[in-house]
Coordinates of C-alpha atoms and ligand atoms in Angstrom, one line a residue:
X13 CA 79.1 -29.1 24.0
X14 CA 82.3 -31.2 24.1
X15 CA 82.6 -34.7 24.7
X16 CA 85.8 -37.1 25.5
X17 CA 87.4 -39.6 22.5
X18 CA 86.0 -42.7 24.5
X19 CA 82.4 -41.1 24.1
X20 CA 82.9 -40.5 20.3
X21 CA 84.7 -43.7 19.7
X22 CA 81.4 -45.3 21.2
X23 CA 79.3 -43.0 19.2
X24 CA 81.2 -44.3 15.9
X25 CA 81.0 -47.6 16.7
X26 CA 77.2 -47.6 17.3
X27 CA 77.5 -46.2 13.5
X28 CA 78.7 -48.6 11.6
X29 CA 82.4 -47.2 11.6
X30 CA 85.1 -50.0 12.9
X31 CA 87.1 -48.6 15.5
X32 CA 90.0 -50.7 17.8
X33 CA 87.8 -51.6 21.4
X34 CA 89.3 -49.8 24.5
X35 CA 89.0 -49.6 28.3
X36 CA 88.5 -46.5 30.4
X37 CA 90.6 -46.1 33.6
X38 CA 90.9 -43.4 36.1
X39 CA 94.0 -44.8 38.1
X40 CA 97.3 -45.9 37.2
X41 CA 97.2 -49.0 39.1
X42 CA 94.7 -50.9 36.8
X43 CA 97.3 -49.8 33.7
X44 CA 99.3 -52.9 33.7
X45 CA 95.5 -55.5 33.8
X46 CA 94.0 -53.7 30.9
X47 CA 96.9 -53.5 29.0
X48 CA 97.0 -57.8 29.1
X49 CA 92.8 -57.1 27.7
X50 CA 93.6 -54.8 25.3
X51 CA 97.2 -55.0 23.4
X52 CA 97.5 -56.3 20.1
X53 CA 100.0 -58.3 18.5
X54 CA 101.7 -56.5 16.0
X55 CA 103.2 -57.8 13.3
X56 CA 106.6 -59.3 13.0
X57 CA 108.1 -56.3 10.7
X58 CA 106.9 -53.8 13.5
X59 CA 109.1 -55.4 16.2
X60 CA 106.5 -57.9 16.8
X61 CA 105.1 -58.2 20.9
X62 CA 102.3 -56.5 21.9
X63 CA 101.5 -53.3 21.7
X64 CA 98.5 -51.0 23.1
X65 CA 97.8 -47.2 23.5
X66 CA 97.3 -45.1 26.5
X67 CA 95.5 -41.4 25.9
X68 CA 94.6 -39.0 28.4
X69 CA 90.9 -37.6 28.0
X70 CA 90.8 -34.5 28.3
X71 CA 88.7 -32.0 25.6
X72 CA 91.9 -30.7 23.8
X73 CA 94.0 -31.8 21.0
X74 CA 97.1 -31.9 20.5
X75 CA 97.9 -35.0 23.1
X76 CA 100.2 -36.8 20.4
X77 CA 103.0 -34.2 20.4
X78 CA 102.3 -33.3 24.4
X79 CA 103.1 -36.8 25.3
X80 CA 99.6 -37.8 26.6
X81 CA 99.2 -39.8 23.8
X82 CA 101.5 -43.0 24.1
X83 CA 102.5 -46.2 22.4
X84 CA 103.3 -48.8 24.9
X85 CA 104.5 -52.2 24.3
X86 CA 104.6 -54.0 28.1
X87 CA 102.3 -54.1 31.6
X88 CA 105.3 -51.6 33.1
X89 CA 105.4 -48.7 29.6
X90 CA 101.8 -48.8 30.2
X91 CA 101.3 -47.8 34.3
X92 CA 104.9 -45.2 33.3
X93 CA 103.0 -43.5 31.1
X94 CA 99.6 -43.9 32.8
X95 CA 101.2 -42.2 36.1
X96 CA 102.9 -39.8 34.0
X97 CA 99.5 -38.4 32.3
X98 CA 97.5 -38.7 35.9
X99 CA 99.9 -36.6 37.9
X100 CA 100.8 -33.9 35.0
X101 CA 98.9 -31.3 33.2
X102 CA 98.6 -31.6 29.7
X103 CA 100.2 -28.5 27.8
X104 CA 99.4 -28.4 24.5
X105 CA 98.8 -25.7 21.2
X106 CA 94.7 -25.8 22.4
X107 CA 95.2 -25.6 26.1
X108 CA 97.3 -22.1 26.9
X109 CA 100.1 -22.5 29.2
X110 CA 98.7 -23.5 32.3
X111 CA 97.6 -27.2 31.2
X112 CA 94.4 -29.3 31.9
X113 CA 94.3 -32.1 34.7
X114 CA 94.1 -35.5 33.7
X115 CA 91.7 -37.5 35.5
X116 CA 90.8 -40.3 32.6
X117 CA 92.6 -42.8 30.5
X118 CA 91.7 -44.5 27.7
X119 CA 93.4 -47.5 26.9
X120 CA 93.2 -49.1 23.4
X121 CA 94.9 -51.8 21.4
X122 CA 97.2 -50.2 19.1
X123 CA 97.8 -50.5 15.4
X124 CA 100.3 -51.0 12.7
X125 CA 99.9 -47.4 10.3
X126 CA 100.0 -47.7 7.2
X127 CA 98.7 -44.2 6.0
X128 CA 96.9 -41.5 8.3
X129 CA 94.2 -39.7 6.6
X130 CA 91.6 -36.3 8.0
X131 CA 87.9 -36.5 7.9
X132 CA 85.3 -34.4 8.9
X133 CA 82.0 -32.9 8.2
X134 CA 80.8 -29.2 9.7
X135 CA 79.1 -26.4 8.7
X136 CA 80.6 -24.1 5.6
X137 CA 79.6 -20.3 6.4
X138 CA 80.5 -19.3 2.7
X139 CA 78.4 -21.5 1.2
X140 CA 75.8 -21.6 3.9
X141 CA 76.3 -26.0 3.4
X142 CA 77.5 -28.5 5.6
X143 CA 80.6 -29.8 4.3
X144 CA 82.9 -33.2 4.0
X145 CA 86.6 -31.8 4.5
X146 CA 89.2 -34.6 4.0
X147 CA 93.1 -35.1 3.8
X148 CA 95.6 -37.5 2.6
X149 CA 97.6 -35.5 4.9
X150 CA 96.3 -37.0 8.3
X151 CA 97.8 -37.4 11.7
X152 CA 98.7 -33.6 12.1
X153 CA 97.0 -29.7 12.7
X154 CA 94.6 -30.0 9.8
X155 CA 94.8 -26.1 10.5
X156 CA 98.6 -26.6 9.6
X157 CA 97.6 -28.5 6.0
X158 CA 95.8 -25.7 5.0
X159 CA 98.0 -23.3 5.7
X160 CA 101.1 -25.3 4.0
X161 CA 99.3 -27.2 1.6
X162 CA 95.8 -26.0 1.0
X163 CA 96.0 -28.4 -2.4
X164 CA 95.7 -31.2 -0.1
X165 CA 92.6 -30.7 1.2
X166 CA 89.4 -31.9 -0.6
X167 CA 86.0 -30.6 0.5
X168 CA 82.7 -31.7 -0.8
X169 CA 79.5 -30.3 0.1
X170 CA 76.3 -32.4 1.6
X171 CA 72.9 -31.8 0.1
X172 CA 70.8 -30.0 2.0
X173 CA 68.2 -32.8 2.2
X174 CA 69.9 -35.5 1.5
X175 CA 73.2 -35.3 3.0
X176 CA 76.1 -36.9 1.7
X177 CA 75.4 -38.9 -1.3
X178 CA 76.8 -42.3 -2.2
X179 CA 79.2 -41.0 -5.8
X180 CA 80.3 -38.0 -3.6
X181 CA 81.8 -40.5 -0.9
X182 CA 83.5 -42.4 -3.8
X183 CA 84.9 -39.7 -5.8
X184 CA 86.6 -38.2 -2.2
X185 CA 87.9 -41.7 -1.3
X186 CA 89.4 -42.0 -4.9
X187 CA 90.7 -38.1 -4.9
X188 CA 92.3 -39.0 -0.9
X189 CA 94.4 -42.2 -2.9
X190 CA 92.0 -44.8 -1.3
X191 CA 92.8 -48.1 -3.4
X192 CA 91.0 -51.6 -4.3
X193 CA 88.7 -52.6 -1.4
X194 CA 90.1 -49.7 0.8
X195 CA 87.5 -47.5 -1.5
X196 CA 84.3 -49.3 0.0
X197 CA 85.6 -48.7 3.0
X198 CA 86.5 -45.4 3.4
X199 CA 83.2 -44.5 1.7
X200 CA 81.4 -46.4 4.5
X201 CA 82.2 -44.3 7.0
X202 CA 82.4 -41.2 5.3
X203 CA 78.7 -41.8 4.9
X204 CA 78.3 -43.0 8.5
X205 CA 80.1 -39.5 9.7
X206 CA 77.8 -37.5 8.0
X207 CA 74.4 -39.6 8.8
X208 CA 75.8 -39.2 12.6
X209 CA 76.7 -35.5 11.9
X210 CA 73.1 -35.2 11.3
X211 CA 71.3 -36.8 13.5
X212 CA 72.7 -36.2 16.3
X213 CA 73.3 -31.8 15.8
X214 CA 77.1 -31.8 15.8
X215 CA 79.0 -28.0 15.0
X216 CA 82.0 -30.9 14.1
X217 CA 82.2 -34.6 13.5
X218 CA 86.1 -35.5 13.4
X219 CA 88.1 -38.5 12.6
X220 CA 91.6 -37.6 12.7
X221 CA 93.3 -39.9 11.7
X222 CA 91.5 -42.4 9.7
X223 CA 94.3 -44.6 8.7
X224 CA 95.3 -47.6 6.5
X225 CA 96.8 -50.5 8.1
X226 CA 99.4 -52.1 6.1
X227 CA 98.3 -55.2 4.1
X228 CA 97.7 -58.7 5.2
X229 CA 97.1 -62.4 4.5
X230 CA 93.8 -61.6 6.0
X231 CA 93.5 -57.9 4.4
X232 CA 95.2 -57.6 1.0
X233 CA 94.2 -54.0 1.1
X234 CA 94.3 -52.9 4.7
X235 CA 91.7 -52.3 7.2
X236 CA 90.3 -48.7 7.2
X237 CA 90.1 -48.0 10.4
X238 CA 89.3 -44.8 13.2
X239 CA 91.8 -44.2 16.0
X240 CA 90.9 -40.6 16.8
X241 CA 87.5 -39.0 17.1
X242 CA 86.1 -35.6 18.2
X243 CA 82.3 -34.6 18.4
X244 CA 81.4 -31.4 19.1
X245 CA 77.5 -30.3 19.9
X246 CA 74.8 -27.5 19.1
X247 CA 73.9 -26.8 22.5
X248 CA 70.7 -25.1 21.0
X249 CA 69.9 -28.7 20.2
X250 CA 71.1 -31.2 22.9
X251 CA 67.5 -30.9 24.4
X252 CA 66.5 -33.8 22.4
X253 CA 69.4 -35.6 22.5
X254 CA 68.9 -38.0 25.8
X255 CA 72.2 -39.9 25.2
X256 CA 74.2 -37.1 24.5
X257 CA 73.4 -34.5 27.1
X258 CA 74.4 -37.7 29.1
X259 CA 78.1 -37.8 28.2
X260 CA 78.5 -34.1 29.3
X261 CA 81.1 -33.7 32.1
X262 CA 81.2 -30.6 33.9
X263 CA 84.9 -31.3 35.3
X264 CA 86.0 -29.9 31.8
X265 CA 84.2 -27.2 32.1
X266 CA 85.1 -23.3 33.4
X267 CA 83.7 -23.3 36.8
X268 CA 82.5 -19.3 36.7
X269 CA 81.4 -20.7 32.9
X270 CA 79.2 -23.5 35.1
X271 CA 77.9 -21.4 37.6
X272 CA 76.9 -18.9 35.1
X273 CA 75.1 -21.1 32.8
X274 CA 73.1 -22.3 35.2
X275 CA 71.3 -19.5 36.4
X276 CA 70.8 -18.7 32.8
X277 CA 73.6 -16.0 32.1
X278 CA 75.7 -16.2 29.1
X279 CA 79.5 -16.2 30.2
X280 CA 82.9 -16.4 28.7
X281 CA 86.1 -15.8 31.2
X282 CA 88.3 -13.5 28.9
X283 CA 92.1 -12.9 30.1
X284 CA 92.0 -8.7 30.6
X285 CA 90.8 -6.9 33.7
X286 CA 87.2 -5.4 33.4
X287 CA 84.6 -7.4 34.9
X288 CA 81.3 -6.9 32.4
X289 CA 77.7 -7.0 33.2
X290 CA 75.4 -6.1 29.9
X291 CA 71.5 -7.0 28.6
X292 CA 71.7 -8.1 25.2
X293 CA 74.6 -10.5 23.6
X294 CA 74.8 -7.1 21.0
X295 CA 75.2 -5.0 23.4
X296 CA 78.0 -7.0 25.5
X297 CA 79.8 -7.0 22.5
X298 CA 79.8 -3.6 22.1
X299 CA 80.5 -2.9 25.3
X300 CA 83.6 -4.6 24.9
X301 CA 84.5 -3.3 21.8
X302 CA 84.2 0.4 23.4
X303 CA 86.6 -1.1 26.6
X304 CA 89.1 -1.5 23.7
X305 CA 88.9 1.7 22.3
X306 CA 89.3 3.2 25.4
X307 CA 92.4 1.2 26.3
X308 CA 91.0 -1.2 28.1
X309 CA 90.5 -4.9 28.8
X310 CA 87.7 -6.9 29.2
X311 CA 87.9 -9.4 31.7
X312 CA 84.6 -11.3 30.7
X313 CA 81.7 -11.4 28.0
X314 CA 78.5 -11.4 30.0
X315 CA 74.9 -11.1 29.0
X316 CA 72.7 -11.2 31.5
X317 CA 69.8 -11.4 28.9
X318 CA 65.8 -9.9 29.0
X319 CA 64.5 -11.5 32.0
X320 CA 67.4 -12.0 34.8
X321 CA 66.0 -12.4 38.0
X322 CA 67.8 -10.5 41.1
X323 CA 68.9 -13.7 42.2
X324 CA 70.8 -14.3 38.8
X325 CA 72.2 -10.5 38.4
X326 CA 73.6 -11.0 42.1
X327 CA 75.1 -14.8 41.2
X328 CA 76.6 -12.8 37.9
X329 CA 78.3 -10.1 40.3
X330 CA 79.5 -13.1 42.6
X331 CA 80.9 -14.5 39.4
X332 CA 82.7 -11.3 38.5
X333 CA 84.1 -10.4 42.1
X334 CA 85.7 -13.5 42.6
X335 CA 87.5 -13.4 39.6
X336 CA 91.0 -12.0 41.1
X337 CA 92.4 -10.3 37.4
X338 CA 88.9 -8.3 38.0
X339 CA 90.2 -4.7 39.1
X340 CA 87.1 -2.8 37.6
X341 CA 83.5 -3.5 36.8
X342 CA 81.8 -1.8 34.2
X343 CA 77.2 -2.2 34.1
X344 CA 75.8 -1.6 31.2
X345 CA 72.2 -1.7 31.0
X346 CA 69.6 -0.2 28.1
X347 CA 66.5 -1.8 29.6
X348 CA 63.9 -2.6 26.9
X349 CA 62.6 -6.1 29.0
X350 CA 65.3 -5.5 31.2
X351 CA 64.3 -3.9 34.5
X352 CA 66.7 -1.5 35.7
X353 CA 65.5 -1.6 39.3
X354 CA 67.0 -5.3 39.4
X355 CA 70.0 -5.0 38.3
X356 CA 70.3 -1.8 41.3
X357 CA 69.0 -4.1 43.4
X358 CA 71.4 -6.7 42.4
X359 CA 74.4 -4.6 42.4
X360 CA 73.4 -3.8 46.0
X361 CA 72.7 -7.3 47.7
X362 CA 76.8 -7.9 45.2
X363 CA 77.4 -4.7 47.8
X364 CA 76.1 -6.0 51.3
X365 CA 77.4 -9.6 50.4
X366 CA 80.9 -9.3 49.3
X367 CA 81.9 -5.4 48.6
X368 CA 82.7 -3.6 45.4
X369 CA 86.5 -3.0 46.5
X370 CA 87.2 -2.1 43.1
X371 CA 85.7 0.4 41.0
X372 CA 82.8 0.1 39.7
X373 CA 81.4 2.2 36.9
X374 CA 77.3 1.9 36.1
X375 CA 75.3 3.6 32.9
X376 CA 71.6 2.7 33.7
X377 CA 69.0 3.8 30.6
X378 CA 65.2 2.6 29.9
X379 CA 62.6 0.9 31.6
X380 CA 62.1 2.1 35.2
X381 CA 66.0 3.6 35.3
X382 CA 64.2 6.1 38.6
X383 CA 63.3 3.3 40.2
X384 CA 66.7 2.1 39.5
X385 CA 68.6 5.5 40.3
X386 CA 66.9 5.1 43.5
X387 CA 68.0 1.9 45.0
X388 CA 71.3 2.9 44.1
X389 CA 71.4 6.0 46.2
X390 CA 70.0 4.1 48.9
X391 CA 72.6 1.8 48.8
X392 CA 75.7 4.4 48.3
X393 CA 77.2 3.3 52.0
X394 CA 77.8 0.5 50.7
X395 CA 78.3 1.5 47.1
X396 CA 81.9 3.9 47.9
X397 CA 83.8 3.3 44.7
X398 CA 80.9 3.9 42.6
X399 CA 81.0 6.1 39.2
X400 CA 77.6 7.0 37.4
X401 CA 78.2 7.3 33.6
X402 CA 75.9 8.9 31.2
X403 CA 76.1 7.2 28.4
X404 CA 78.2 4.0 27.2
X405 CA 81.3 6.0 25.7
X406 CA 81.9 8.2 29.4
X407 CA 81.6 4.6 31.1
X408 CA 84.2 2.8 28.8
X409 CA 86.4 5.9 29.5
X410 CA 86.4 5.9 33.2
X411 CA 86.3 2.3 34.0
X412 CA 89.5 2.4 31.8
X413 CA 90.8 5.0 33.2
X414 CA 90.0 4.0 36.5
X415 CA 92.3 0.2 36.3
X416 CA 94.7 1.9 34.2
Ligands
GDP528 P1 95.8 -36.2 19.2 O1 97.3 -35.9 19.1 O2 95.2 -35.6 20.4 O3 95.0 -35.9 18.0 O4 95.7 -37.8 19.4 P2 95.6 -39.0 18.4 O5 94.7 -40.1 19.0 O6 95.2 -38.6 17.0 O7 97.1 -39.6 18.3 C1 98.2 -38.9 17.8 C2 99.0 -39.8 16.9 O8 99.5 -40.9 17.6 C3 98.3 -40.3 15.7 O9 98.3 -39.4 14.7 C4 99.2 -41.5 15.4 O10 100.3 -41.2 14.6 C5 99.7 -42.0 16.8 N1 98.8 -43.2 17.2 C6 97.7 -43.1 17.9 N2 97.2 -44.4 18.0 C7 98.1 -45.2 17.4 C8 98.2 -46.7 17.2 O11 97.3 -47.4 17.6 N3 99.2 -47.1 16.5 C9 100.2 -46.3 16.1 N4 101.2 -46.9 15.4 N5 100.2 -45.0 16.2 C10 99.1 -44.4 16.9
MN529 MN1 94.0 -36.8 16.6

């Protein structure tokens, strides 16, 4: 599960980990008041005046270089770029090309930048650890840094029962350039990242950037300080999270995704043209895998799992149907706990309710498959463009075959 900036800069804050206050707003109109709250004065070798930040909320990054993120410096820059991000979609490298709609704002006091850093703790598969990965190199596609400059990255693994330790979060601020009281600092909220990290079942805990303000009369070294923050969740494990189940908004979500979940089916949109419907996550991806071979396309990953109700199989057919790039359905069923009589059944109420128009190829196997085979011969006035398949190869062939 995602969750906006505002939501993780909240989170941090509740932490320990000091991060400039800001103001949520859904319409342009309130712009020009909460920029008066919010803006900061800068200092005199910045140009002075006042200067505060408008981002768009949305669960992609990438906003900087898109133009949804924006320094603004008067009442009139901020409701510009505030009607600018409400009425057009954010493109960026982690949307695709169509954009996401903007319907939130954050608005926060900006900063003077002395030095942009990368922080973040998730989960190293190699060495089965969670792991602190940090950057001098801050500010840009940490996917970029390692690309370029892999030297600049510094990881250090947390213990598994302790987490990260004091001297680890030290010797990473010292390696990252961190000087005098800065050190402290930065080690403060590396720790606090990783206690969050913990406790609260994140697959990613993010600061990017952490930056370094430029010295002061009141800070000789700087202020470390967050500006940027991304959370990502273990569904598995937002149960017992109260507070963060919560901050979940389904307006970022797929719809079909929505729908889908639920009724209890796994489902991922995909961008080819055969519309899936498998028991067993292993065997969906197999499925797709022998699409591919074939010459085909899936247009979804869908598992409708062990114990799918007929009400679920026919919400997971509505789901495919109305998908317009869908110009071929492929069912593929081995029923161990899987009863094939309800998926038939569920591919016939699909049938009565909206019509297979487009082919639709079905390989039925185990657990009362006569049963199955039945209901789909009663139903085969309704079921015209239907194609039995003997095994899973002969239906990956003709549902390719039959969009190609
Ligand atoms: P992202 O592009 O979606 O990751 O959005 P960020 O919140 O990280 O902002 C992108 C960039 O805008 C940052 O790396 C900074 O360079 C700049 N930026 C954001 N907030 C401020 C601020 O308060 N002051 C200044 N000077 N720059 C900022
Ligand atoms: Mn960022």
């Amino acid at each position: 599960m995602k969750i906006h900036e505002y939501q993780a800069r909240d989170i941090l804050s509740q932490a320990g980990v000091p991060v400039p206050p800001g103001v949520t707003i859904d319409n342009y109109e309130e712009a020009a008041r909460v920029f008066k709250e919010v803006a900061t004065d800068c200092r005199p070798e910045d140009g002075g005046g006042k200067l505060a930040v408008v981002k768009a909320q949305v669960h992609a990054g990438g906003r900087g270089k898109a133009g949804f993120v924006k320094l603004v410096r008067s009442p009139e820059e901020a409701t510009e770029a505030a009607r600018f991000m409400l009425s057009n979609k954010m493109v960026s490298y982690q949307t695709g090309a169509e954009g996401l709609e903007v319907t939130k704002l954050l608005m926060v006091g900006g900063v003077d930048i002395a030095k942009e850093y990368y922080l973040a703790i998730t989960t190293d598969r190699k060495t089965r650890r969670h792991v602190l990965i940090a950057s001098s190199e801050g500010g840009v596609e940490i996917e970029k840094v390692a690309e370029e400059n892999p030297g600049a990255i510094v990881r250090e693994p947390l213990h598994p029962l302790l987490g990260l330790q004091g001297f680890q979060a030290r010797k990473v601020a010292f390696e990252l350039g961190f000087k005098g009281k800065q050190v402290g600092q930065a080690a403060k909220i590396m720790m606090a990242l990783a206690r969050t990290f913990l406790d609260k079942d994140c697959t990613i805990a993010e600061i990017n950037p952490l930056i370094v303000t430029p010295a002061s009369d009141d800070h000789p070294d700087g202020q470390v300080l967050a500006i940027d923050a991304k959370f990502n969740f273990d569904d598995n494990a937002t149960f017992r999270h109260k507070d963060i189940q919560g901050m979940f908004d389904p307006a970022e979500e797929n719809p079909s995704e929505l729908r889908a979940s639920r009724m209890g089916l796994s489902y991922i949109a995909l961008d080819g043209n055969i519309g899936c419907l498998v028991n067993g996550a292993g065997l969906a991806m197999a499925t797709m895998d022998t699409i591919a071979l074939e010459g085909g396309t899936p247009a979804n990953f869908l598992d409708v799992g062990g114990s799918a109700s007929e009400e679920a199989v026919t919400e997971a057919f509505r789901i495919i149907l109305e998908d317009d790039a869908v110009k071929g359905v492929l069912v593929n069923i081995f029923g161990g706990i899987m009863d094939c009589a309800v998926i038939a059944q569920g591919i016939v109420n699909a049938a009565s309710e909206i019509g297979f128009e487009v082919p639709l190829v079905v390989r039925l196997e185990g657990t009362n498959v006569e049963a199955g085979r039945k209901i789909l011969e009663e139903g085969s006035a309704k079921l015209t463009t239907l194609q039995a398949a003997t095994d899973l190869g002969d239906a990956a062939k003709k549902v390719a075959a039959a969009v190609a």
